[in-house]
mmCIF file of C-alpha atoms in Angstrom:
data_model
loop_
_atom_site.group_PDB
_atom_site.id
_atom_site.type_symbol
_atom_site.label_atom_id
_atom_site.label_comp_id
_atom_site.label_asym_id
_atom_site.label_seq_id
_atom_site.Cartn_x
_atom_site.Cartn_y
_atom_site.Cartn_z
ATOM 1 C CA UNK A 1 0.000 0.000 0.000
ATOM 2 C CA UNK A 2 2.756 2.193 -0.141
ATOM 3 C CA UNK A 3 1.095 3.997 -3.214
ATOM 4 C CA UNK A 4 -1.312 5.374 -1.552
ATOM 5 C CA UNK A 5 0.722 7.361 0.922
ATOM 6 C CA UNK A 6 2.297 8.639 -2.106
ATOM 7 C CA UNK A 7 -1.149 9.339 -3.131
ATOM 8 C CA UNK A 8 -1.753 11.428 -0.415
ATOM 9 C CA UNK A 9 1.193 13.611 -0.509
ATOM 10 C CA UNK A 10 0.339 14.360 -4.663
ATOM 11 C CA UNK A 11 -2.960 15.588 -3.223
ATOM 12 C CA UNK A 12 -1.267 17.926 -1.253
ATOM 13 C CA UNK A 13 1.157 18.820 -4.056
ATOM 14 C CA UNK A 14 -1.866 18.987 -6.660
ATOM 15 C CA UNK A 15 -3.955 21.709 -4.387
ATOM 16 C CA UNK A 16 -3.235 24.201 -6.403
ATOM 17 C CA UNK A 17 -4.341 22.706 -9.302
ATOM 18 C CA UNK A 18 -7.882 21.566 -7.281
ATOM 19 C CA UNK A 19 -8.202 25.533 -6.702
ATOM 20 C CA UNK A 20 -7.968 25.848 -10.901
ATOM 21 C CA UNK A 21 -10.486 23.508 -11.452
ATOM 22 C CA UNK A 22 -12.595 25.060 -8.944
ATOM 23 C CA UNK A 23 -12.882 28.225 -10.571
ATOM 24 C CA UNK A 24 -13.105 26.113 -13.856
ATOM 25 C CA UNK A 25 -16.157 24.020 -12.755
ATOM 26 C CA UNK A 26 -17.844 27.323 -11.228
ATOM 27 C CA UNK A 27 -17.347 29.127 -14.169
ATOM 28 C CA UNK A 28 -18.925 26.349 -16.349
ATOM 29 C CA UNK A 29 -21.727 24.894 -14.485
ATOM 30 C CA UNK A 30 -23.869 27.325 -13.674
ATOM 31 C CA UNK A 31 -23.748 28.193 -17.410
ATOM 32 C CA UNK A 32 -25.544 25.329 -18.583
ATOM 33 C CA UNK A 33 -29.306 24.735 -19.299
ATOM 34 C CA UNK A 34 -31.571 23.707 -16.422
ATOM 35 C CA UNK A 35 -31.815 19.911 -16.896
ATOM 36 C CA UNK A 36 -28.682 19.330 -19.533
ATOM 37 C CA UNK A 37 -27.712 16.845 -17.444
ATOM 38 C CA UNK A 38 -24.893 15.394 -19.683
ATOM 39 C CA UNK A 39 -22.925 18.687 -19.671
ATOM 40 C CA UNK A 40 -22.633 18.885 -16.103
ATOM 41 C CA UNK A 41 -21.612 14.931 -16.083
ATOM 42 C CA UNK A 42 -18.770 15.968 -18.866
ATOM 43 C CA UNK A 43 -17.237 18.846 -17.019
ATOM 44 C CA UNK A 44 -17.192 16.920 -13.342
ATOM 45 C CA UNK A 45 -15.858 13.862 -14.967
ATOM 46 C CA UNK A 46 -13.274 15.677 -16.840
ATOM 47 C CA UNK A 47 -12.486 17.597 -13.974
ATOM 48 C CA UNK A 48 -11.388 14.612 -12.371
ATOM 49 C CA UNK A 49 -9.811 12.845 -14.803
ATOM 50 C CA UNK A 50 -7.578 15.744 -14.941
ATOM 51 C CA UNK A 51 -6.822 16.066 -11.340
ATOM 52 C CA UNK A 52 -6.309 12.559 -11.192
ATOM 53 C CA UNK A 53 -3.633 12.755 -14.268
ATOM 54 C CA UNK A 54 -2.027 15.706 -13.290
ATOM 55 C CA UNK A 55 -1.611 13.925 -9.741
ATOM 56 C CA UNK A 56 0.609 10.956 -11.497
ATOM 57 C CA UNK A 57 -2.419 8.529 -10.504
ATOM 58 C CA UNK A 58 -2.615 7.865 -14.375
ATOM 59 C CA UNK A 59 1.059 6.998 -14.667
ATOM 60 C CA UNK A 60 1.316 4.931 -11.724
ATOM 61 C CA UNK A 61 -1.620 2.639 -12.469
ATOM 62 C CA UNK A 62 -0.526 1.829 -15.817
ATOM 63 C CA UNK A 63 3.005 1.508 -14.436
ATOM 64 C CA UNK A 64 1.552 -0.992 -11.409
ATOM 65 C CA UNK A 65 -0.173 -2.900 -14.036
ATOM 66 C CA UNK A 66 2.527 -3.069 -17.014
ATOM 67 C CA UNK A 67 4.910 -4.149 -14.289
ATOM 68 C CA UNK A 68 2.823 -7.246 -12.783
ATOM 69 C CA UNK A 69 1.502 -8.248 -16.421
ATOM 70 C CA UNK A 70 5.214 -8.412 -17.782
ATOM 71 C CA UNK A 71 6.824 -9.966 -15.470
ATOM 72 C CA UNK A 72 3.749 -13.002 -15.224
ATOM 73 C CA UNK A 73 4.318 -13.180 -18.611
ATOM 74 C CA UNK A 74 7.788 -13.602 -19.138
ATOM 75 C CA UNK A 75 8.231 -15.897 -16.524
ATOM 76 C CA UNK A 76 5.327 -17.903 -17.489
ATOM 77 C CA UNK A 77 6.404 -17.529 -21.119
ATOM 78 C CA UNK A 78 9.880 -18.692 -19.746
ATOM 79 C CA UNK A 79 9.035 -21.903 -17.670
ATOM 80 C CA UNK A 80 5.966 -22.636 -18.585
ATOM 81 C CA UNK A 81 6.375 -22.328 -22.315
ATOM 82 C CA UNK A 82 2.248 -22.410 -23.309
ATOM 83 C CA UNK A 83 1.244 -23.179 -26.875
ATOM 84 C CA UNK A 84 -0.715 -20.403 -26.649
ATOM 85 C CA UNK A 85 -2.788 -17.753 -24.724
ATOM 86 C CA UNK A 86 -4.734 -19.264 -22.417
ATOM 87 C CA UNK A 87 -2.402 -20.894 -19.778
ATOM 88 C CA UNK A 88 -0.839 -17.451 -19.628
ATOM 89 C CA UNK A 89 -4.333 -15.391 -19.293
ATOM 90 C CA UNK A 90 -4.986 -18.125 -16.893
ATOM 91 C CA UNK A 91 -2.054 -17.049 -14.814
ATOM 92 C CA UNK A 92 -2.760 -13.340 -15.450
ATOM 93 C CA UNK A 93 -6.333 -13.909 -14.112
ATOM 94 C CA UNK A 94 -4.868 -15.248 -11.140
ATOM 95 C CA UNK A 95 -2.828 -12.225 -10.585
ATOM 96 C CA UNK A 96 -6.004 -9.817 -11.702
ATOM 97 C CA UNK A 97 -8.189 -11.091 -9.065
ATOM 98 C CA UNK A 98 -6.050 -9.404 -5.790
ATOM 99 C CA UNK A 99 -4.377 -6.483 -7.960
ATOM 100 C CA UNK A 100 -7.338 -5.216 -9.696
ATOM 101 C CA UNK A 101 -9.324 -4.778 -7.022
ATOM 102 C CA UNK A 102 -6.811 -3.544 -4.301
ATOM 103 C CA UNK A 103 -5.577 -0.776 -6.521
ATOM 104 C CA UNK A 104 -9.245 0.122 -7.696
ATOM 105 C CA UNK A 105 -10.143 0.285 -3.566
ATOM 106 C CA UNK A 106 -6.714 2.443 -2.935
ATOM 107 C CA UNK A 107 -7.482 4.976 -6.441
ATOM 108 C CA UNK A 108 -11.243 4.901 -5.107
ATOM 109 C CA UNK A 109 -11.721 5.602 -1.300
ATOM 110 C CA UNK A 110 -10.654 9.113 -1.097
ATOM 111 C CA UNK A 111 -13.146 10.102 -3.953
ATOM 112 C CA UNK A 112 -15.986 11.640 -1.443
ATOM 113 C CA UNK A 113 -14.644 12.261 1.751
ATOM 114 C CA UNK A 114 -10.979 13.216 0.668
ATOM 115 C CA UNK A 115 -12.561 16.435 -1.588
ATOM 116 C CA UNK A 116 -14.547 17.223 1.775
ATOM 117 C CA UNK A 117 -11.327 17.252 3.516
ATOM 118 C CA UNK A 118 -9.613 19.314 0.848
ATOM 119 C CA UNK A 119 -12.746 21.499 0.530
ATOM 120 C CA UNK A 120 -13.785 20.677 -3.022
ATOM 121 C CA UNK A 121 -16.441 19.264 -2.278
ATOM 122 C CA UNK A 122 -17.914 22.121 -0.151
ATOM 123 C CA UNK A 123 -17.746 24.106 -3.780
ATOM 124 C CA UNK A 124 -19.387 21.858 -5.807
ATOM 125 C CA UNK A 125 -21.974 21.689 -3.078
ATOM 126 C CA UNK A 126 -22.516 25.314 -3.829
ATOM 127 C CA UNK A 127 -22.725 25.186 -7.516
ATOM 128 C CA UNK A 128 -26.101 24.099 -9.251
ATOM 129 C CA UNK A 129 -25.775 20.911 -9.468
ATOM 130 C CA UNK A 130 -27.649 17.804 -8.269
ATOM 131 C CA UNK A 131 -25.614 16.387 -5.717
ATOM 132 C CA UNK A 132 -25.597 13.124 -7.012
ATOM 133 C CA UNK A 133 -24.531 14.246 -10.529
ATOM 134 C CA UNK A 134 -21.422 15.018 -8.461
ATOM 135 C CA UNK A 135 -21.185 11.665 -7.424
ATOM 136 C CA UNK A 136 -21.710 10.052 -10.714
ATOM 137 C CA UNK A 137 -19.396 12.465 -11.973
ATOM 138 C CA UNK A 138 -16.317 11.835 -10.187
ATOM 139 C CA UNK A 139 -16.887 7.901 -10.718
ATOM 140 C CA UNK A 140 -16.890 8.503 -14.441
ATOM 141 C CA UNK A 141 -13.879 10.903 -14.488
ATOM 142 C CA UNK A 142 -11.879 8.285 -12.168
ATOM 143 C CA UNK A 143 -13.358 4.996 -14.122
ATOM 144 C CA UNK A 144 -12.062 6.322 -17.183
ATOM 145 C CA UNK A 145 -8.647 6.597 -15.880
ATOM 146 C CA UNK A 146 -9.045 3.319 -14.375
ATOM 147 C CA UNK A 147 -9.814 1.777 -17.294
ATOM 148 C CA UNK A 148 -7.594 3.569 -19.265
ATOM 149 C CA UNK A 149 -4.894 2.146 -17.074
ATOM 150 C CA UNK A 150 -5.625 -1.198 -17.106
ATOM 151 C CA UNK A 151 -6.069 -1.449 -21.377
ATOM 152 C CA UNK A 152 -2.490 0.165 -21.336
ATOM 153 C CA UNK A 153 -1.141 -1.558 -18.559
ATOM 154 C CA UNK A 154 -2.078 -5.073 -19.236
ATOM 155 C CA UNK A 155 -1.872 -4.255 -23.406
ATOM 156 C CA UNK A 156 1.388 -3.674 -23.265
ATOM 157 C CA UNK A 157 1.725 -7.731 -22.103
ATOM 158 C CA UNK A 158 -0.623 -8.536 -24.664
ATOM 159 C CA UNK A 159 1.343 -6.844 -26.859
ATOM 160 C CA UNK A 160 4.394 -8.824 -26.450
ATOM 161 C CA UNK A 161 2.269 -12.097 -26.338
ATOM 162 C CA UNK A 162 0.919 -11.265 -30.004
ATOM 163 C CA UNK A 163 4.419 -11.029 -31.059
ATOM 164 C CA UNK A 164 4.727 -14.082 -30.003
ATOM 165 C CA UNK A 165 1.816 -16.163 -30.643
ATOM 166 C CA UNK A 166 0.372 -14.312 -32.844
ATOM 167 C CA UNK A 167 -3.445 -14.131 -33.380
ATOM 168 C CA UNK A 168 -4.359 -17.644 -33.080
ATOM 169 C CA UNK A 169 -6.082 -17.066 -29.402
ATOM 170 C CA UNK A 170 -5.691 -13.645 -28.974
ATOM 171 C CA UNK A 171 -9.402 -13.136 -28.630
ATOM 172 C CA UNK A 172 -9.170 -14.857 -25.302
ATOM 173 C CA UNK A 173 -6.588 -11.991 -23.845
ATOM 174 C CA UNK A 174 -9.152 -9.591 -25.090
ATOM 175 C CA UNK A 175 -11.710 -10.951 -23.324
ATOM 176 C CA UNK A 176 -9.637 -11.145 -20.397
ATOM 177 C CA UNK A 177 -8.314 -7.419 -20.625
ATOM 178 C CA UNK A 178 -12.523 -6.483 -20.956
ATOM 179 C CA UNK A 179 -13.217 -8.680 -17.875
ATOM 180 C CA UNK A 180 -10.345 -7.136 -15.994
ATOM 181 C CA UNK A 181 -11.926 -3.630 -16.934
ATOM 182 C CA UNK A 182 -15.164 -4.377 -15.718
ATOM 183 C CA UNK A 183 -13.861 -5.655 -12.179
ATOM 184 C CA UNK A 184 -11.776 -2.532 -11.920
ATOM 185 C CA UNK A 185 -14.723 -0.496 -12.026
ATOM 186 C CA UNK A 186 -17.172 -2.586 -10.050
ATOM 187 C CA UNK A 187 -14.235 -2.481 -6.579
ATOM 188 C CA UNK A 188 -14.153 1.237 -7.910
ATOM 189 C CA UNK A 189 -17.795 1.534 -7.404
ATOM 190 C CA UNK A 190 -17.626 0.009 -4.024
ATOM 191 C CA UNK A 191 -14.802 2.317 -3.169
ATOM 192 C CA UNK A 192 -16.600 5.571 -4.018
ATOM 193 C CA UNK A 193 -19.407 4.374 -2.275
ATOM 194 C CA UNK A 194 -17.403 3.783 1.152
ATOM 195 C CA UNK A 195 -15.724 7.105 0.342
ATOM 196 C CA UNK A 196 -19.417 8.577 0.500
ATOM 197 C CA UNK A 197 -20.633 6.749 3.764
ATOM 198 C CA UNK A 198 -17.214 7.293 6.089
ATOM 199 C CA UNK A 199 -16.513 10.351 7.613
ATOM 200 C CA UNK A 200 -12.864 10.217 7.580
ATOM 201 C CA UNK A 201 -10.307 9.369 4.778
ATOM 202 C CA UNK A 202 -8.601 6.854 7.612
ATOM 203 C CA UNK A 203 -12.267 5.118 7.857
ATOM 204 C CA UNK A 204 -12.708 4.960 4.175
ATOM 205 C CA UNK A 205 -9.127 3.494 3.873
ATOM 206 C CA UNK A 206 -10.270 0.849 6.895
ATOM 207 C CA UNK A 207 -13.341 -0.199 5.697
ATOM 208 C CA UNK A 208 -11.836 -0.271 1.269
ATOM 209 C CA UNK A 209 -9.139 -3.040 3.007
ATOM 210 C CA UNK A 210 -12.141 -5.186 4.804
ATOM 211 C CA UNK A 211 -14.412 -5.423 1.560
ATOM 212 C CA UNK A 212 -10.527 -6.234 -0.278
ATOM 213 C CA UNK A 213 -9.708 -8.931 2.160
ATOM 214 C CA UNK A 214 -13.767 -10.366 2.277
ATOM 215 C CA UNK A 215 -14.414 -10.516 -1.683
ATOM 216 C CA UNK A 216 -10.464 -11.553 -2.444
ATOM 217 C CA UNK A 217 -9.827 -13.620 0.627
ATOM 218 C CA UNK A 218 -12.284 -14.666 2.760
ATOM 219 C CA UNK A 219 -15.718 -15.479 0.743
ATOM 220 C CA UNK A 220 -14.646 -18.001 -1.499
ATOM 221 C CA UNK A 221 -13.218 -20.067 1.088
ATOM 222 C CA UNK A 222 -16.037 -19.485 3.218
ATOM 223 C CA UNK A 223 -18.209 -20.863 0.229
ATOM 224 C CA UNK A 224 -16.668 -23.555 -0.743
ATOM 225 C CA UNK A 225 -16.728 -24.930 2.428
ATOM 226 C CA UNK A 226 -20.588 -24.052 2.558
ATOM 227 C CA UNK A 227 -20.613 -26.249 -0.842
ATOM 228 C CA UNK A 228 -18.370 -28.975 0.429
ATOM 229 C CA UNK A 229 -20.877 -29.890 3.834
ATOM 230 C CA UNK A 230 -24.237 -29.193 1.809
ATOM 231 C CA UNK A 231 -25.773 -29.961 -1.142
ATOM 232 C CA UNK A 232 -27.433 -26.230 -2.559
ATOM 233 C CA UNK A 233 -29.805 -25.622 -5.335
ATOM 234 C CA UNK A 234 -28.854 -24.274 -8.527
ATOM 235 C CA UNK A 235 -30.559 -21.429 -7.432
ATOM 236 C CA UNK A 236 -28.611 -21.012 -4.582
ATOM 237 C CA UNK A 237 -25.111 -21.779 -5.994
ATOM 238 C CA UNK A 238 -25.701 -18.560 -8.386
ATOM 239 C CA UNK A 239 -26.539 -16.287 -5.985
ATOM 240 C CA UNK A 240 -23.513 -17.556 -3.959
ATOM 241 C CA UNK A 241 -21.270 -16.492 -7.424
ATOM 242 C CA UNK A 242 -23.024 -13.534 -8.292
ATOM 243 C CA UNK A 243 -22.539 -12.228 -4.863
ATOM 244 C CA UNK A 244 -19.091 -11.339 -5.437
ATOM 245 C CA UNK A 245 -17.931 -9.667 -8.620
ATOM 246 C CA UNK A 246 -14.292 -11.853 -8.327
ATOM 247 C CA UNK A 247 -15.825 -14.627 -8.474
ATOM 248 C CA UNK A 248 -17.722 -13.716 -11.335
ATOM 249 C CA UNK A 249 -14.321 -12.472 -13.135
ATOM 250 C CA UNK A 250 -13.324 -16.210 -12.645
ATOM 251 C CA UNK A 251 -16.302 -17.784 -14.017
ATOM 252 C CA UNK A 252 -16.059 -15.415 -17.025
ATOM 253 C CA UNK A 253 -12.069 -15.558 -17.775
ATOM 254 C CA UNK A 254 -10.966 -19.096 -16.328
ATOM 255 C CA UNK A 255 -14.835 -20.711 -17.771
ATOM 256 C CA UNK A 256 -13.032 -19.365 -21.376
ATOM 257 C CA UNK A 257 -9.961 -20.699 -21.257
ATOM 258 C CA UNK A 258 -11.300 -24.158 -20.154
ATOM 259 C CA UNK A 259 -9.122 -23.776 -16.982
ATOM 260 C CA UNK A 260 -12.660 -23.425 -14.287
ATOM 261 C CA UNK A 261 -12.262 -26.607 -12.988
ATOM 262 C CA UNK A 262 -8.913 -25.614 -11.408
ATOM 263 C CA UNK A 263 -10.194 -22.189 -10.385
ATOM 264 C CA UNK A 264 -11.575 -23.198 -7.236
ATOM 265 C CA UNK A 265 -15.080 -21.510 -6.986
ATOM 266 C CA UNK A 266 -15.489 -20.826 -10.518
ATOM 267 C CA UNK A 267 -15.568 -24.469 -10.537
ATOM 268 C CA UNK A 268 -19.268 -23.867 -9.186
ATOM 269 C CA UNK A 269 -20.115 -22.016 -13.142
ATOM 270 C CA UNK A 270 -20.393 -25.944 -15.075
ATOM 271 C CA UNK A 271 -22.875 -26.581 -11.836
ATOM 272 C CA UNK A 272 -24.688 -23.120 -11.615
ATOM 273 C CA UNK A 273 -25.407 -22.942 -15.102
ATOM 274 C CA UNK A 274 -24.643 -19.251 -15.424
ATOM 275 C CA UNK A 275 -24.709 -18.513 -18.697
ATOM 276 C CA UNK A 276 -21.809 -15.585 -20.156
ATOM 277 C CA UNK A 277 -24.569 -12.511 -20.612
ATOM 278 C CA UNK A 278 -25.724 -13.545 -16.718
ATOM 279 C CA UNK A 279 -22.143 -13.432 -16.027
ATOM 280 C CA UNK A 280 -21.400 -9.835 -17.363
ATOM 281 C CA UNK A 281 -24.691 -8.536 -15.947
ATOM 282 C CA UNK A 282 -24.040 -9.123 -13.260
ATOM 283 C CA UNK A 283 -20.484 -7.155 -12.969
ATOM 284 C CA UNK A 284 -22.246 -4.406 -14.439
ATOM 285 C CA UNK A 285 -24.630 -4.398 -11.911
ATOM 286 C CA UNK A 286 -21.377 -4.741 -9.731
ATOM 287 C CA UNK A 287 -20.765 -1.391 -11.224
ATOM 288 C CA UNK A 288 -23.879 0.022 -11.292
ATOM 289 C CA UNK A 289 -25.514 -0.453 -8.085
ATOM 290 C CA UNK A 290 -22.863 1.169 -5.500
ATOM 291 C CA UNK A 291 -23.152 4.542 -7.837
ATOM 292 C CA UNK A 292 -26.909 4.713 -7.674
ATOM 293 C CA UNK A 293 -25.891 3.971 -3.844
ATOM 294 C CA UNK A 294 -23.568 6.449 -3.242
ATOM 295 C CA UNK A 295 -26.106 9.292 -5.563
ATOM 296 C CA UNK A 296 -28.481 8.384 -2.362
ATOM 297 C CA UNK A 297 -26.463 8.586 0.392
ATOM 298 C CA UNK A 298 -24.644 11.755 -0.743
ATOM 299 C CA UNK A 299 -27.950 13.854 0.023
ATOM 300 C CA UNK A 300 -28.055 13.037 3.316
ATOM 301 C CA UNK A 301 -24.261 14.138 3.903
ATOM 302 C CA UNK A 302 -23.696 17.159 5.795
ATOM 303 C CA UNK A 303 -20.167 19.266 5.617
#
């Protein structure tokens, strides 16, 4: 975690560029049409997606992720020597399923109650603006550099392994790279919606490193054991994989590759009978659902 303290001191470092985009924002907003709800979206998303770049978060995502994905895939390309892509997406979804989601929570928990700290949220308070346009604003400015982080960042791997391999299979690491895009956004999701409920960037942090270790650590082994001492319903074993948007990523990535029956609880997909549309509805709902969350809860938040 020791990109996050460095996180903290580029938000200090970056306040006078928050007091730019202040005056930016207040110029701009109260500008537009009653009800042109779009515009307002564009300029707090781009807002943040420019704070968030000018604060090196953008570099040092990709960096994080280019960094993991080449060295998985050299050494795996090294020892393991695959005929193709999928042992090596196999092995890259291994590693996606406790980065992804820890950097997403660290780049996330801040969102809310770190601008209410650093009094930019106080401003946007003040400026016309439904308060949670503000919150589905700053998700869409930081998803996009999320996501724009992760296509670069993992790419570049891909890159190498279509040099290699060539395009026989390559529409497997695309599917991965989607998949890892999509659970990027849902623990970013999560994150600004802890960020919106805690009063204090320490709680936010505190509570982003609890859902981490539950959803990455601690559910799957809880259900498998559930699985292994009683027999469930179909009905039941989906709900068990659809309640956590890793395991999901599994199903979808490892279920492709023909490597689920090694995955450990995506093993549960061939008995669930989740179909691939169920699978990415449900991480877009993953997505979804903490927003519309967060929109809520913001209007009962005093500062």
């Amino acid at each position: 975690m020791t990109y996050t303290s460095e996180y903290e001191g580029d938000l200090e470092a970056a306040e006078p560029i928050e007091a730019a985009e202040r005056g930016a924002i207040a110029a701009v907003l109260p500008t537009a049409e009653s009800g042109v709800v779009a515009r307002q979206l564009a300029v707090l998303a781009g807002s943040e997606y420019r704070l968030a770049v000018r604060s090196r978060w953008a570099v040092a995502l990709t960096g994080i992720f280019a960094a993991f994905a080449l060295g998985l895939t050299t050494f795996s390309g090294a020892s393991v020597s695959p005929e193709g892509f999928d042992r090596t997406v196999a092995s890259l979804a291994v590693l996606a399923v406790y980065l992804v989601p820890l950097v997403a929570l660290a780049f996330g928990y801040d969102a809310i109650v770190g601008r209410e700290q650093s009094g930019w949220l106080q401003t946007l308070f003040a400026l016309p603006v439904s308060r949670a346009w503000i919150v589905v604003g700053t998700a869409l400015g930081r998803g996009a550099v999320l996501a724009s982080a992760t296509v670069v960042g993992f790419g570049i791997a891909g890159g190498l392994l279509l040099l290699e391999f060539g395009l026989a299979g390559f529409d497997t690491y695309v599917a991965f790279l989607l998949a890892a895009v999509a659970l990027g956004l849902a623990f970013l999701a999560v994150a600004v919606l802890l960020s919106t409920l805690a009063r204090e960037k320490t709680h936010a942090l505190g509570l982003s490193l609890l859902v981490w270790g539950w959803f990455v650590l601690v559910h799957d082994l809880l259900a498998l054991g559930v699985l292994s001492a009683f027999t469930l319903p179909d009905a039941a074993l989906s709900a068990v994989l659809l309640a956590n948007p890793t395991s999901v990523f599994r199903a979808l990535v490892l279920g492709s590759t023909g490597a689920a029956g090694d995955a450990g609880f995506a093993a549960v997909l061939a008995d669930a009978g989740l179909s691939t549309p169920v699978l990415v509805g449900a991480l877009l709902a993953w997505i979804v659902l903490p927003i519309a969350l967060a929109a809520v809860c913001i209007g009962r938040r005093r500062v």
